[in-house]
XYZ file of C-alpha atoms in Angstrom:
773
model
C 14.623 -37.483 41.903
C 18.772 -36.686 40.785
C 20.873 -36.534 37.535
C 19.927 -37.950 34.397
C 22.306 -38.328 32.204
C 21.625 -39.904 28.753
C 23.771 -41.655 27.143
C 25.226 -42.380 23.788
C 24.648 -44.080 20.560
C 27.458 -46.372 21.753
C 26.333 -46.450 25.037
C 29.376 -45.788 26.420
C 29.537 -42.349 28.170
C 26.968 -39.545 28.619
C 26.965 -36.898 26.152
C 24.290 -35.187 27.905
C 22.494 -34.546 30.703
C 20.010 -32.304 32.974
C 19.964 -31.913 35.995
C 16.832 -32.415 37.920
C 17.805 -31.846 41.238
C 17.970 -28.166 42.554
C 20.864 -28.547 44.457
C 22.159 -28.830 41.031
C 23.483 -26.027 38.747
C 24.456 -27.299 35.006
C 27.436 -26.247 34.385
C 28.747 -26.475 30.329
C 32.611 -26.304 30.048
C 34.984 -27.045 26.802
C 36.444 -30.475 26.665
C 38.558 -32.175 24.821
C 36.517 -32.092 21.469
C 34.879 -28.333 22.432
C 31.991 -29.757 22.816
C 29.397 -29.087 25.737
C 30.502 -31.387 28.618
C 27.756 -33.415 30.647
C 27.007 -31.895 34.146
C 30.388 -32.261 36.370
C 30.218 -31.525 39.595
C 26.970 -30.853 41.999
C 28.008 -28.401 43.403
C 27.528 -23.942 42.571
C 30.576 -21.957 41.139
C 30.713 -18.511 40.966
C 32.702 -19.069 37.445
C 30.636 -20.688 34.763
C 33.480 -21.561 31.703
C 31.818 -20.238 28.209
C 30.369 -22.925 26.577
C 30.144 -24.457 22.963
C 26.198 -23.956 22.859
C 26.373 -20.172 24.447
C 28.767 -19.841 20.847
C 26.522 -20.981 18.837
C 23.538 -19.204 20.077
C 25.496 -15.856 20.566
C 26.663 -16.769 15.911
C 23.400 -18.074 15.144
C 22.082 -15.026 17.011
C 24.824 -12.453 14.995
C 25.022 -14.360 11.502
C 20.370 -14.286 11.589
C 20.238 -11.350 12.897
C 22.825 -10.430 9.642
C 20.385 -11.480 7.110
C 18.041 -9.587 9.167
C 19.786 -6.465 8.686
C 20.573 -6.926 5.502
C 17.518 -7.911 3.287
C 15.426 -4.779 5.492
C 18.094 -2.393 3.458
C 17.450 -4.733 0.093
C 13.746 -4.150 0.485
C 12.873 -1.105 2.685
C 12.853 2.067 0.795
C 15.728 4.255 2.942
C 14.085 7.608 2.378
C 10.996 7.930 5.053
C 7.520 8.851 4.125
C 6.666 12.005 4.888
C 3.270 12.549 5.770
C 1.099 15.776 4.665
C 0.057 16.367 8.611
C 1.010 19.403 11.113
C 0.215 16.773 14.470
C 2.704 14.243 13.283
C -0.176 12.048 14.820
C -2.263 10.846 12.022
C -2.497 7.887 9.556
C -1.226 5.715 12.873
C -1.627 1.846 11.269
C -5.365 0.881 12.514
C -6.914 -2.351 12.751
C -9.805 -1.289 10.909
C -8.199 -0.163 7.823
C -6.839 3.008 5.522
C -9.951 4.177 4.296
C -10.018 7.439 1.996
C -12.049 8.635 -0.312
C -13.245 8.542 -4.103
C -15.063 10.627 -6.711
C -16.619 8.520 -9.931
C -19.191 9.579 -12.775
C -21.031 7.947 -15.080
C -24.022 9.628 -16.970
C -25.942 6.991 -15.288
C -25.817 5.160 -11.474
C -24.711 1.536 -13.528
C -21.483 3.225 -15.362
C -19.406 4.679 -13.289
C -15.533 5.714 -13.596
C -13.015 7.244 -10.887
C -12.357 10.859 -11.581
C -8.793 10.438 -13.174
C -10.537 8.656 -16.569
C -12.327 11.285 -16.459
C -9.309 13.670 -17.887
C -10.155 16.789 -15.691
C -6.952 18.873 -14.471
C -6.254 21.308 -11.817
C -3.099 23.281 -11.613
C -2.985 22.860 -8.022
C -0.393 20.155 -7.274
C 0.000 19.881 -11.308
C -2.697 17.954 -11.198
C -3.166 16.825 -14.643
C -5.303 14.958 -13.655
C -6.613 14.489 -10.803
C -6.698 10.716 -9.207
C -8.267 9.615 -6.029
C -8.397 9.234 -3.623
C -9.680 13.520 -2.250
C -9.785 12.610 1.068
C -7.252 10.739 3.259
C -6.419 10.874 6.475
C -4.033 13.185 5.685
C -6.253 15.956 3.985
C -8.826 16.031 7.019
C -6.711 16.004 9.872
C -5.840 19.018 11.197
C -3.664 19.932 15.025
C -7.241 19.152 16.673
C -8.787 16.156 15.841
C -6.007 13.732 13.804
C -7.655 10.920 11.940
C -6.634 7.478 11.493
C -9.081 7.390 8.283
C -12.222 8.349 6.442
C -14.732 6.129 5.277
C -18.544 6.341 5.047
C -18.791 8.928 2.917
C -22.387 10.819 2.203
C -23.422 13.243 0.120
C -25.119 17.429 0.144
C -25.683 18.962 -3.000
C -26.310 22.495 -2.007
C -26.756 24.610 -5.959
C -23.360 24.289 -7.754
C -21.177 23.402 -3.971
C -21.153 19.740 -2.825
C -20.668 18.620 0.307
C -19.469 15.072 2.044
C -20.086 14.207 5.159
C -18.240 10.980 6.394
C -16.494 9.115 9.246
C -13.311 10.251 10.772
C -11.067 8.221 13.867
C -9.985 10.386 15.603
C -6.306 9.139 16.134
C -6.054 9.822 19.992
C -8.934 9.432 21.357
C -9.922 5.843 18.149
C -13.183 6.745 18.603
C -14.871 7.982 14.654
C -16.762 10.896 15.076
C -17.951 13.182 11.903
C -16.285 15.430 10.070
C -16.936 17.562 6.655
C -15.558 18.055 3.512
C -16.572 21.119 0.272
C -15.839 21.337 -3.302
C -16.792 24.213 -5.589
C -15.936 23.043 -8.087
C -18.371 19.600 -9.281
C -15.248 17.078 -6.492
C -12.540 17.561 -8.227
C -11.317 18.489 -5.362
C -12.422 19.107 -1.664
C -11.635 21.227 1.458
C -12.188 19.673 4.734
C -13.902 21.925 7.020
C -13.512 20.750 10.354
C -15.574 18.418 12.409
C -19.818 18.258 12.398
C -20.741 16.291 15.534
C -19.056 15.088 18.551
C -20.408 12.914 20.954
C -19.394 10.723 23.906
C -19.792 7.461 21.912
C -18.706 6.266 18.220
C -20.226 7.575 15.236
C -20.674 7.115 11.475
C -22.905 6.980 9.029
C -23.779 10.272 9.069
C -26.991 9.812 6.926
C -27.309 13.545 5.706
C -30.823 14.543 4.326
C -32.695 17.452 3.534
C -37.082 17.602 5.247
C -38.661 20.061 4.784
C -36.655 22.506 4.441
C -34.571 21.644 7.279
C -30.800 19.848 6.550
C -30.503 15.821 8.727
C -27.847 13.762 10.280
C -28.809 10.056 10.891
C -25.698 9.115 12.150
C -24.653 5.822 13.107
C -24.548 5.809 16.936
C -25.286 1.922 18.074
C -22.627 2.181 20.847
C -25.583 4.031 22.807
C -27.993 1.596 22.230
C -30.150 3.821 20.171
C -30.377 5.538 16.924
C -30.399 9.659 16.479
C -31.478 12.265 13.917
C -29.516 15.789 14.152
C -31.070 18.686 12.790
C -28.169 21.535 10.943
C -28.317 25.114 13.392
C -25.690 26.256 10.809
C -24.637 23.752 8.691
C -22.718 22.484 7.623
C -21.037 22.676 11.461
C -23.770 23.434 14.198
C -25.975 20.161 14.500
C -28.920 20.063 17.605
C -29.823 16.691 18.446
C -33.739 16.842 17.164
C -35.314 13.193 18.115
C -34.224 9.468 19.113
C -35.932 8.080 16.819
C -35.573 4.005 17.282
C -34.197 2.858 21.191
C -32.514 0.341 18.925
C -28.584 -0.092 18.494
C -29.332 0.165 15.300
C -26.787 -0.761 13.228
C -25.551 1.708 8.687
C -29.210 2.940 9.013
C -30.492 4.239 5.683
C -34.207 5.839 4.748
C -35.378 6.615 1.583
C -39.126 8.023 0.348
C -41.283 5.579 -1.482
C -45.386 4.879 -2.124
C -45.726 7.529 0.156
C -43.599 6.125 3.148
C -40.766 6.245 4.947
C -38.445 3.350 4.767
C -35.411 2.875 6.974
C -33.006 -0.033 6.063
C -31.223 -1.225 9.272
C -29.252 -4.393 10.475
C -29.606 -5.123 14.500
C -26.689 -7.725 14.999
C -28.005 -7.747 19.148
C -31.257 -9.018 18.142
C -31.005 -12.649 19.384
C -30.049 -15.418 16.675
C -29.301 -12.431 14.149
C -25.934 -13.136 12.259
C -23.040 -10.379 12.017
C -23.168 -8.240 8.665
C -25.980 -11.545 6.937
C -28.879 -9.426 8.671
C -31.475 -6.465 7.540
C -34.008 -5.205 8.803
C -36.961 -2.396 7.472
C -38.868 0.068 9.400
C -41.046 2.165 8.358
C -43.104 5.538 9.395
C -45.489 8.371 6.933
C -42.432 10.873 8.238
C -39.268 10.784 8.808
C -39.770 11.249 12.715
C -41.457 8.298 13.078
C -43.028 7.030 14.539
C -41.031 4.013 13.300
C -42.770 0.466 12.681
C -40.680 -2.994 12.369
C -41.830 -4.135 8.648
C -44.283 -8.416 8.939
C -41.326 -9.403 7.814
C -38.585 -8.561 9.686
C -34.885 -9.547 9.825
C -35.791 -9.601 5.720
C -32.425 -11.090 5.373
C -30.501 -13.187 8.046
C -27.830 -15.173 6.202
C -24.452 -15.516 5.166
C -22.085 -12.146 5.417
C -21.201 -12.264 1.494
C -25.091 -12.052 1.180
C -25.237 -8.497 0.737
C -27.441 -8.312 3.219
C -25.656 -5.384 5.568
C -25.593 -1.695 3.895
C -23.855 -0.864 2.330
C -24.753 3.818 1.462
C -27.580 5.281 0.481
C -30.451 4.295 -1.582
C -31.515 5.608 -4.906
C -34.155 5.344 -7.616
C -33.514 5.217 -10.804
C -36.579 4.782 -13.490
C -39.073 4.559 -11.291
C -37.128 1.547 -9.387
C -35.975 1.848 -5.773
C -32.428 0.083 -5.530
C -30.705 -0.839 -2.106
C -27.037 -0.997 -1.959
C -25.164 -3.825 0.610
C -21.739 -4.751 1.666
C -20.486 -8.023 0.787
C -18.154 -9.500 4.305
C -17.378 -12.660 2.876
C -13.537 -12.777 3.200
C -12.761 -9.468 4.842
C -14.658 -6.449 6.055
C -16.368 -4.262 3.797
C -14.996 -6.724 0.480
C -17.410 -4.673 -1.763
C -20.133 -3.590 -2.270
C -23.987 -5.588 -4.517
C -26.635 -3.784 -5.822
C -29.956 -4.831 -5.405
C -33.434 -3.927 -6.910
C -36.826 -4.052 -4.685
C -39.119 -5.979 -6.520
C -42.080 -5.800 -3.786
C -42.031 -3.012 -0.895
C -44.992 -2.822 1.256
C -45.835 -3.211 5.046
C -45.878 -7.020 5.178
C -43.804 -7.775 2.211
C -39.838 -7.021 0.976
C -38.251 -8.483 -2.157
C -34.816 -7.156 -4.337
C -33.118 -9.148 -6.976
C -28.930 -8.265 -6.783
C -28.547 -7.005 -10.434
C -24.721 -7.047 -11.903
C -22.738 -3.628 -11.179
C -19.022 -2.934 -12.133
C -17.407 -0.302 -10.697
C -13.805 0.691 -12.565
C -11.439 -0.591 -10.703
C -8.080 -1.219 -10.154
C -5.589 -4.127 -10.380
C -3.123 -3.255 -7.828
C -3.546 -4.628 -4.911
C -2.897 -2.651 -2.153
C -0.413 -0.010 -3.923
C -3.655 1.637 -4.462
C -6.487 2.774 -1.745
C -9.049 0.657 -3.069
C -7.289 -1.761 -4.244
C -8.715 -5.233 -1.447
C -11.610 -3.525 -0.760
C -14.926 -0.938 -0.809
C -18.170 -0.930 0.919
C -19.938 1.809 1.019
C -21.067 3.965 -1.990
C -23.374 7.049 -2.258
C -24.590 8.002 -5.481
C -26.761 10.729 -7.197
C -27.715 13.012 -9.406
C -26.397 16.545 -10.523
C -28.347 19.654 -11.965
C -26.603 18.818 -14.541
C -28.043 15.788 -15.235
C -24.707 13.887 -14.901
C -24.277 11.502 -11.825
C -21.454 12.114 -8.750
C -20.511 8.994 -6.398
C -18.332 9.095 -3.658
C -16.854 5.273 -2.280
C -14.614 4.631 0.450
C -11.968 2.559 -0.244
C -9.020 0.797 1.223
C -5.698 -0.944 0.359
C -5.244 -3.772 2.766
C -8.008 -6.289 5.011
C -9.434 -5.807 8.191
C -7.089 -6.196 11.257
C -4.140 -6.305 8.846
C -1.853 -4.620 11.204
C -2.728 -8.006 13.443
C -2.093 -10.115 11.102
C 1.110 -8.777 10.593
C 2.634 -9.130 13.923
C 1.394 -12.711 14.572
C 2.924 -13.161 11.923
C 6.305 -11.628 12.163
C 6.187 -12.880 15.998
C 5.462 -16.783 14.549
C 8.747 -16.338 11.914
C 11.005 -15.641 14.468
C 9.575 -18.672 16.879
C 9.706 -20.907 14.208
C 13.258 -19.095 13.682
C 14.417 -19.769 17.262
C 13.615 -23.571 17.182
C 14.690 -24.477 13.759
C 17.714 -22.457 15.074
C 17.265 -25.373 18.298
C 16.852 -28.224 16.117
C 20.536 -27.553 14.241
C 22.268 -27.256 17.372
C 20.754 -30.925 18.315
C 21.492 -32.198 15.350
C 25.219 -31.106 15.324
C 25.393 -32.092 19.260
C 26.244 -28.274 20.322
C 23.226 -28.371 21.756
C 22.852 -31.475 25.052
C 20.447 -30.287 26.591
C 16.834 -28.329 25.759
C 15.848 -27.275 28.811
C 18.471 -26.849 31.781
C 14.983 -28.415 34.312
C 16.758 -27.664 38.052
C 17.579 -24.238 37.315
C 13.955 -22.869 36.524
C 11.298 -25.020 38.294
C 11.541 -24.890 42.193
C 9.897 -28.121 42.900
C 6.890 -27.604 45.713
C 8.237 -25.525 47.871
C 9.176 -21.690 48.621
C 12.189 -20.584 47.524
C 13.598 -16.604 48.976
C 16.002 -16.134 45.960
C 12.476 -16.794 43.712
C 9.451 -14.830 42.911
C 7.536 -17.708 41.274
C 6.177 -20.690 43.169
C 4.340 -23.846 40.833
C 2.167 -26.232 42.775
C 4.148 -29.665 43.080
C 1.334 -31.355 40.275
C 1.760 -28.275 37.935
C 5.997 -28.921 38.524
C 5.551 -32.520 38.638
C 3.712 -32.790 35.360
C 5.615 -29.943 33.193
C 9.549 -31.491 34.651
C 7.808 -35.137 32.539
C 7.083 -32.719 29.094
C 10.601 -31.248 29.557
C 12.416 -34.143 30.487
C 10.537 -36.031 27.248
C 11.098 -33.348 24.736
C 15.289 -33.216 26.324
C 15.526 -37.329 25.968
C 14.563 -37.291 22.000
C 17.092 -34.514 21.424
C 19.102 -36.777 23.072
C 17.779 -39.794 20.317
C 17.806 -37.901 17.786
C 21.637 -36.537 18.252
C 21.760 -40.511 18.539
C 19.892 -41.710 15.391
C 21.793 -38.790 13.334
C 25.668 -38.745 11.984
C 26.964 -35.916 10.450
C 28.925 -37.532 7.893
C 26.251 -38.556 6.487
C 24.489 -37.186 3.122
C 20.906 -37.069 5.437
C 22.247 -35.026 8.484
C 23.884 -32.854 5.580
C 20.528 -32.255 4.179
C 18.238 -32.084 7.380
C 21.213 -29.642 8.032
C 20.347 -27.718 4.924
C 17.367 -27.879 4.833
C 17.631 -25.952 8.728
C 19.215 -23.077 7.551
C 17.045 -22.441 4.184
C 14.463 -22.316 6.096
C 15.462 -20.340 8.951
C 16.992 -17.828 5.932
C 13.215 -17.789 5.139
C 11.958 -17.755 8.570
C 14.337 -14.035 9.022
C 13.355 -12.586 5.341
C 9.310 -13.263 6.519
C 9.393 -12.039 10.147
C 11.464 -8.801 9.363
C 9.373 -8.193 6.477
C 6.183 -8.331 8.244
C 7.397 -6.886 11.572
C 8.997 -4.126 9.859
C 8.103 -3.188 6.605
C 4.535 -1.923 6.661
C 1.411 -3.521 4.594
C 3.292 -3.976 2.108
C 1.965 -1.001 -0.296
C 3.790 1.518 -2.486
C 2.145 4.018 -2.166
C 1.461 7.931 -4.709
C 2.628 10.596 -3.098
C 0.381 14.096 -2.818
C 0.881 17.639 -3.106
C -0.972 20.131 -2.693
C -3.958 17.685 -1.372
C -4.093 16.196 -4.236
C -2.799 13.307 -6.432
C -2.457 12.342 -10.156
C -0.994 10.276 -12.452
C 1.225 9.611 -15.509
C 1.975 8.067 -18.620
C 4.599 5.031 -18.440
C 6.936 4.614 -21.889
C 9.503 2.871 -23.494
C 10.818 2.272 -26.824
C 12.158 -1.283 -27.818
C 11.888 -3.679 -30.961
C 11.722 -7.815 -31.264
C 14.814 -8.790 -30.130
C 13.680 -7.365 -26.604
C 10.761 -9.067 -25.578
C 11.291 -10.021 -22.830
C 12.618 -8.019 -21.228
C 9.289 -5.868 -22.073
C 7.025 -8.955 -20.242
C 8.987 -8.249 -17.219
C 9.007 -4.494 -17.128
C 5.368 -4.195 -18.114
C 4.594 -6.818 -15.143
C 6.053 -4.492 -12.970
C 5.813 -1.074 -13.572
C 2.048 -1.890 -14.080
C 1.352 -2.371 -10.499
C 2.069 1.473 -9.381
C -0.255 3.519 -8.093
C 0.664 6.347 -10.358
C 0.644 4.165 -13.631
C -2.409 5.212 -16.040
C -0.994 3.675 -19.341
C 2.134 1.772 -21.000
C 2.942 2.712 -24.258
C 5.339 1.098 -26.557
C 7.330 2.670 -28.950
C 8.648 0.151 -31.596
C 10.813 0.968 -33.671
C 11.799 -2.942 -35.706
C 9.537 -6.122 -35.847
C 6.855 -7.511 -35.485
C 4.241 -6.209 -32.511
C 3.190 -8.073 -29.813
C -0.730 -8.180 -28.850
C -1.562 -6.438 -26.257
C -4.329 -7.876 -25.168
C -2.881 -10.727 -25.079
C 0.983 -11.119 -24.564
C 1.103 -8.967 -20.874
C 0.226 -9.204 -17.867
C -0.699 -5.876 -16.510
C -2.818 -4.276 -14.270
C -2.828 -1.641 -17.332
C -3.935 -0.385 -20.898
C -1.569 -1.062 -23.213
C -0.610 0.538 -25.904
C 1.820 -0.667 -29.037
C 2.858 2.596 -31.402
C 4.089 1.490 -34.539
C 7.445 2.992 -35.862
C 8.242 3.153 -40.042
C 11.799 3.836 -39.124
C 13.903 2.643 -36.130
C 14.386 6.175 -34.756
C 15.613 7.256 -31.249
C 13.611 10.194 -31.542
C 10.535 8.454 -31.476
C 10.931 8.449 -27.964
C 9.482 11.704 -28.073
C 7.156 12.265 -31.186
C 3.920 13.648 -30.023
C 1.199 11.939 -29.610
C -2.289 12.052 -29.083
C -3.116 9.109 -27.722
C -1.759 10.149 -24.078
C -3.810 11.296 -21.764
C -1.626 12.779 -18.805
C 1.119 15.589 -18.879
C 3.342 13.907 -17.596
C 5.037 11.181 -19.450
C 7.676 8.566 -17.637
C 10.582 8.017 -20.323
C 11.671 4.317 -18.956
C 13.810 2.207 -20.360
C 12.778 -1.107 -20.669
C 16.209 -2.608 -19.367
C 16.069 -0.523 -16.324
C 14.101 -1.804 -13.206
C 13.170 0.077 -10.368
C 10.769 0.067 -6.962
C 7.297 1.026 -8.039
C 8.022 4.068 -4.494
C 11.334 5.683 -6.211
C 9.010 6.146 -9.745
C 6.302 8.093 -6.821
C 9.169 9.705 -5.580
C 10.095 10.621 -9.115
C 6.098 11.943 -9.875
C 5.616 13.923 -6.679
C 9.986 15.950 -7.802
C 8.035 16.125 -11.044
C 4.842 18.000 -9.660
C 6.703 20.206 -7.823
C 8.476 21.574 -10.511
C 7.102 20.569 -13.590
C 9.219 22.812 -15.458
C 11.887 20.313 -15.290
C 12.893 16.665 -15.830
C 13.401 14.668 -12.833
C 15.236 11.643 -12.922
C 17.971 8.817 -11.871
C 20.557 8.892 -14.089
C 23.336 12.550 -13.896
C 25.835 13.632 -15.680
C 28.380 16.313 -15.368
C 29.676 17.884 -18.281
C 32.316 20.683 -18.647
C 36.003 20.024 -19.138
C 37.531 21.759 -22.832
C 36.737 20.662 -24.913
C 33.536 19.038 -23.333
C 33.418 14.845 -22.512
C 31.195 12.208 -21.308
C 31.271 10.900 -18.167
C 29.541 8.192 -15.923
C 28.200 9.069 -13.016
C 30.834 8.440 -11.144
C 32.868 12.125 -11.997
C 29.428 13.157 -11.021
C 29.505 12.008 -7.524
C 33.291 12.576 -7.131
C 32.568 16.072 -7.874
C 29.390 16.622 -5.780
C 27.422 18.631 -8.221
C 25.443 17.199 -12.246
C 24.376 18.866 -15.182
C 21.947 16.376 -17.034
C 19.957 14.234 -16.185
C 19.488 10.971 -18.346
C 16.533 10.127 -19.934
C 15.859 6.632 -19.834
C 14.729 6.962 -16.909
C 13.372 10.255 -15.916
C 9.519 12.178 -15.929
C 9.145 15.338 -18.271
C 6.177 17.538 -19.544
C 5.182 15.499 -22.534
C 3.021 18.116 -24.029
C 5.571 21.303 -23.630
C 8.997 19.309 -24.010
C 8.248 17.185 -26.952
C 6.809 20.573 -29.187
C 10.477 21.541 -28.196
C 12.030 18.859 -29.405
C 10.484 18.416 -32.679
C 10.511 22.290 -33.251
C 12.621 23.355 -36.570
C 15.146 24.471 -34.145
C 16.067 21.015 -33.277
C 15.642 19.861 -36.758
C 19.559 19.522 -37.274
C 20.059 17.880 -33.918
C 17.606 15.212 -34.572
C 19.862 14.635 -37.836
C 22.628 14.086 -35.942
C 20.823 11.448 -33.158
C 19.850 9.649 -36.073
C 23.292 9.379 -38.085
C 24.536 8.635 -34.957
C 21.690 6.282 -33.442
C 22.397 7.799 -30.062
C 22.390 11.269 -28.197
C 18.215 11.318 -27.876
C 18.693 13.023 -23.966
C 21.731 14.978 -24.751
C 19.513 16.901 -27.174
C 16.507 17.110 -24.865
C 18.504 18.413 -21.595
C 19.856 21.146 -23.909
C 16.011 22.335 -25.907
C 14.736 22.773 -22.395
C 18.034 24.512 -20.815
C 17.658 27.129 -23.495
C 14.199 27.827 -21.545
C 12.987 29.981 -19.796
C 13.110 28.159 -16.622
C 16.199 29.075 -14.367
C 16.422 24.993 -13.760
C 16.022 22.262 -16.442
C 16.583 19.455 -14.674
C 16.650 16.953 -10.697
C 17.986 14.039 -9.470
C 16.263 11.985 -7.464
C 18.719 9.058 -5.608
C 16.560 5.486 -6.849
C 16.671 3.150 -3.712
C 18.273 0.415 -6.350
C 18.339 0.439 -9.829
C 18.891 -2.960 -11.801
C 20.031 -2.960 -15.750
C 19.155 -5.921 -17.100
C 20.883 -4.448 -20.493
C 23.413 -6.942 -18.522
C 22.199 -9.766 -19.980
C 21.219 -8.900 -22.889
C 23.269 -8.550 -26.583
C 20.970 -6.189 -28.098
C 21.481 -3.301 -25.696
C 23.159 -0.406 -28.211
C 25.459 0.935 -24.526
C 26.864 -1.893 -24.542
C 29.888 -1.542 -25.634
C 30.428 1.332 -23.206
C 34.223 2.946 -24.868
C 32.330 3.610 -28.432
C 29.124 4.982 -26.334
C 30.647 6.936 -25.019
C 32.392 8.533 -28.146
C 29.182 9.450 -29.889
C 28.562 11.055 -26.594
C 31.920 13.451 -26.226
C 30.761 13.932 -30.257
C 26.715 15.053 -29.477
C 28.036 16.939 -27.081
C 30.686 19.199 -29.226
C 28.171 19.508 -32.277
C 25.347 20.510 -29.927
C 27.443 23.093 -28.366
C 28.373 24.196 -31.533
C 24.038 24.681 -32.777
C 23.235 26.012 -29.760
C 25.858 28.823 -29.981
C 28.048 27.641 -26.590
C 26.874 25.261 -23.715
C 23.604 26.118 -22.117
C 23.185 23.285 -19.373
C 23.802 24.471 -15.445
C 25.347 22.661 -12.680
C 23.374 22.304 -9.794
C 24.944 19.760 -6.521
C 23.493 16.781 -4.773
C 21.821 16.679 -1.656
C 19.613 20.131 -1.573
C 16.515 18.800 -0.907
C 14.634 18.690 2.602
C 13.744 15.213 1.991
C 17.413 13.980 0.453
C 15.977 12.373 -2.222
C 19.093 13.699 -3.936
C 21.759 12.574 -1.619
C-alpha cells in the first residue's frame, strides 16, 4: 500500500496527501501560494521546511493562550487567599466537599435561625454580630492534624459548657477522625480541643450520649465492618472501646430511648438488594449494650435516595412525639435534610410521616458555607429552655473538583477540534493524521517502543484514512470567498474563544466561591447602604442583584432621596432583605444618618454606580474588622498643597501616599461614625454639604481624623471597579471640573472649621498581604 493523494474539487492537482508507506515521510513545505504542499518525495530528509500548518497551529496557540491569560486576569483575583493554618496543608480541595459547621437557635426545634440573626456580638475579631460557620477546616487544623473539612456534628451539653463532636478529614491520610470543640458562651464561639478518636479506619458520625452516669460515643466505622461503642475515660479527649454492638457495616447509626426500649436507626448498604442512600433499618434492645435484634419489617425503607431514608442526625422527642431526621440525596449526596414524625414504632410495625421543615437558609449559592447542601442536624434543648442546633453545610456539590477537571478538559479538547476544523476550512491543514509516521504495521522496530497488532493497525489506518478523506471533502465543498464559509469561520472562532474561557474557568478558577474572611476564627456580617433616587432605578436593580449575593452582606438599606420609591418586595432580585428609607429632604447628609433598624456595627457605604467583586467587599470588610476605628475603602486621595487642592487618585499614586478615603466605597463603624457626624460640632459642616450638594465624605474624614484613633483611613486595592455613572446623566460628579472645584472649597472651609488640616499621610503597600499596593 503506497502513497494516498487526494485531488482537488476540479480534479486537476493533488491538494494533500497522507503517506501510508512506512518508508515515506511526509514533509510539508511552502509552495508558491503559501499553502502546505503535498508530499513531494519518499526519501528521508534531515532538514524539514517550516510548513504553513506549523505556523497556523503556533499562531493559534499564542492567540488563544493570550485570550486565556487575559480572561484569567480579568476574572480571577490577583490576591492569593490565605488559609489561617500554620501547616499550609489544610483545606485542600476534596471530592467529598468543603463542609463546615454552623450554630442555630430557636424557641422550638422547628423554628431554628442561624446565629447571625440572633444578634450575638463578640469583641473578638470585631464580630458584630457573629455569623456562621463557627467551625471550619481552618479553625480545627493544627500541625498534627490538618483538616480538609468538618461534618456530622453532634452536641453534648454539660452544664454551662457545650461540646461538639464531628468528623474531620485528615488532609494527609485522607481518613476521617473524630474531633471535638468546646464553647463556654452558649455556642457563640468555639475552641478546637483536639482529636478525640483516631482509629486505623475511617470514622465519622460521632453519636455521643450519656447512660448510667457514663458518656459513650457510637461513631460510624462501616469500613471496619461493624458498629462499636466507646466509653469516655477522660472526657472529652480520651476514649476506650467498650464493645462491638453489631457485626454489620451499619452507616450513620443513631439511637434513642423511647417507650421502654432503645431503638437504633441505621442503614446497611451491603444488604442484598439495598439501594444506596435509600435504605433504612431499625434495631432494638433493652440497653445500649444489646443484645440488638432486628425489626421485623427490616428494611423499613428501601427506595429512592431522595426519600430521606438515610439518617441525617439525632432523633429527638418534643411534646411526647418522636422525630427522625433524614437525608435527601436526590441531586447530590447530602443535598438537604427532611423531618419525619414517627407515628408507630413497635417491634413489628413502623410508620412515619414527613413534616414541612425549613431552616433559615441562604440564596447566595456558592458564596456561603451552606449555599448548596446541608445533610446533618443535631438539635437539643438547653437548660434555659431554648433550643440549640448544630448543622453542617457545604457550598459545592459532591465531586466538584473532578467535575470541574472533566469539564475543563472537555473544553480544551473542543478547542483543539475547532482549531483543526479552522485549519481544514482555510486550507492550511492538508492532512489531519500523518499515518505513516504514527504507526508501524505488523512488525517490531528498533526505533519504535510500541508494537501494534496488524489487524488493529489496519482498522485504525482505515478509520484515520476516512477522517483525512473527510477533511479533503470539506475543503472541496467550502469556498472561503462565500458568505457561508466566512460565517462558519466566525462561528468556529466564537466557540473557540468560549472554549478557552470555560477551560480556564473550570481548570484554574477554583470552585467559583467568593468566600468571607474570618478574623480570629470568627465570621461576621455588614449592612450595605446606598443612596439614590428615581432617575437611577436601573442602576439600583443591577446593584442589588449583584451585591446581595456577597457572603457577608446581611441586608441592603437604600436611602431614597427623591421621587416615588420602588417596592422592595417585588421590584428587586435580592438574596437578602432590602429596606427603603425614604427621606423628606434631598441631602447627601442622609447617608450617614443614625438608623436604629441597622442591626450590624459595620456599614458598607457603596454608591449605586460602583461595581466591584464580592471578594473585594470581603477583603475590605476583613481589613475593617482588624481596625474598626478606620474608614476602609477603595478610592484613596492625597490632599496637600498651600492652599489645599482636591485632586484625583493619580496624584496620590504619583506621590505614593494618601490621607483620605472616599466614603462612596468604604466600610466604617456605623454606630460611632454616624453619631460623630451628627454631633453639634459638625453642624456647620453639614450645612455646607447641603449648600454645595457635595463633600459629605470629606467632612466625615475630617471628623474621624480628629478622633483619638492614631489612624483614621486605610486603602484596599479592588481587583477591578466599574463606574456606571459614565453611562448615566444623573451623576453629580459628571462635570469633573465643577465637582473638583466644589471639593477644593470644602477643604478650605473645613480646615477653618476644625482649626487646621488633621489628615495624616500614609504610604501605599504597607500591608503584609499586599492588598493596598
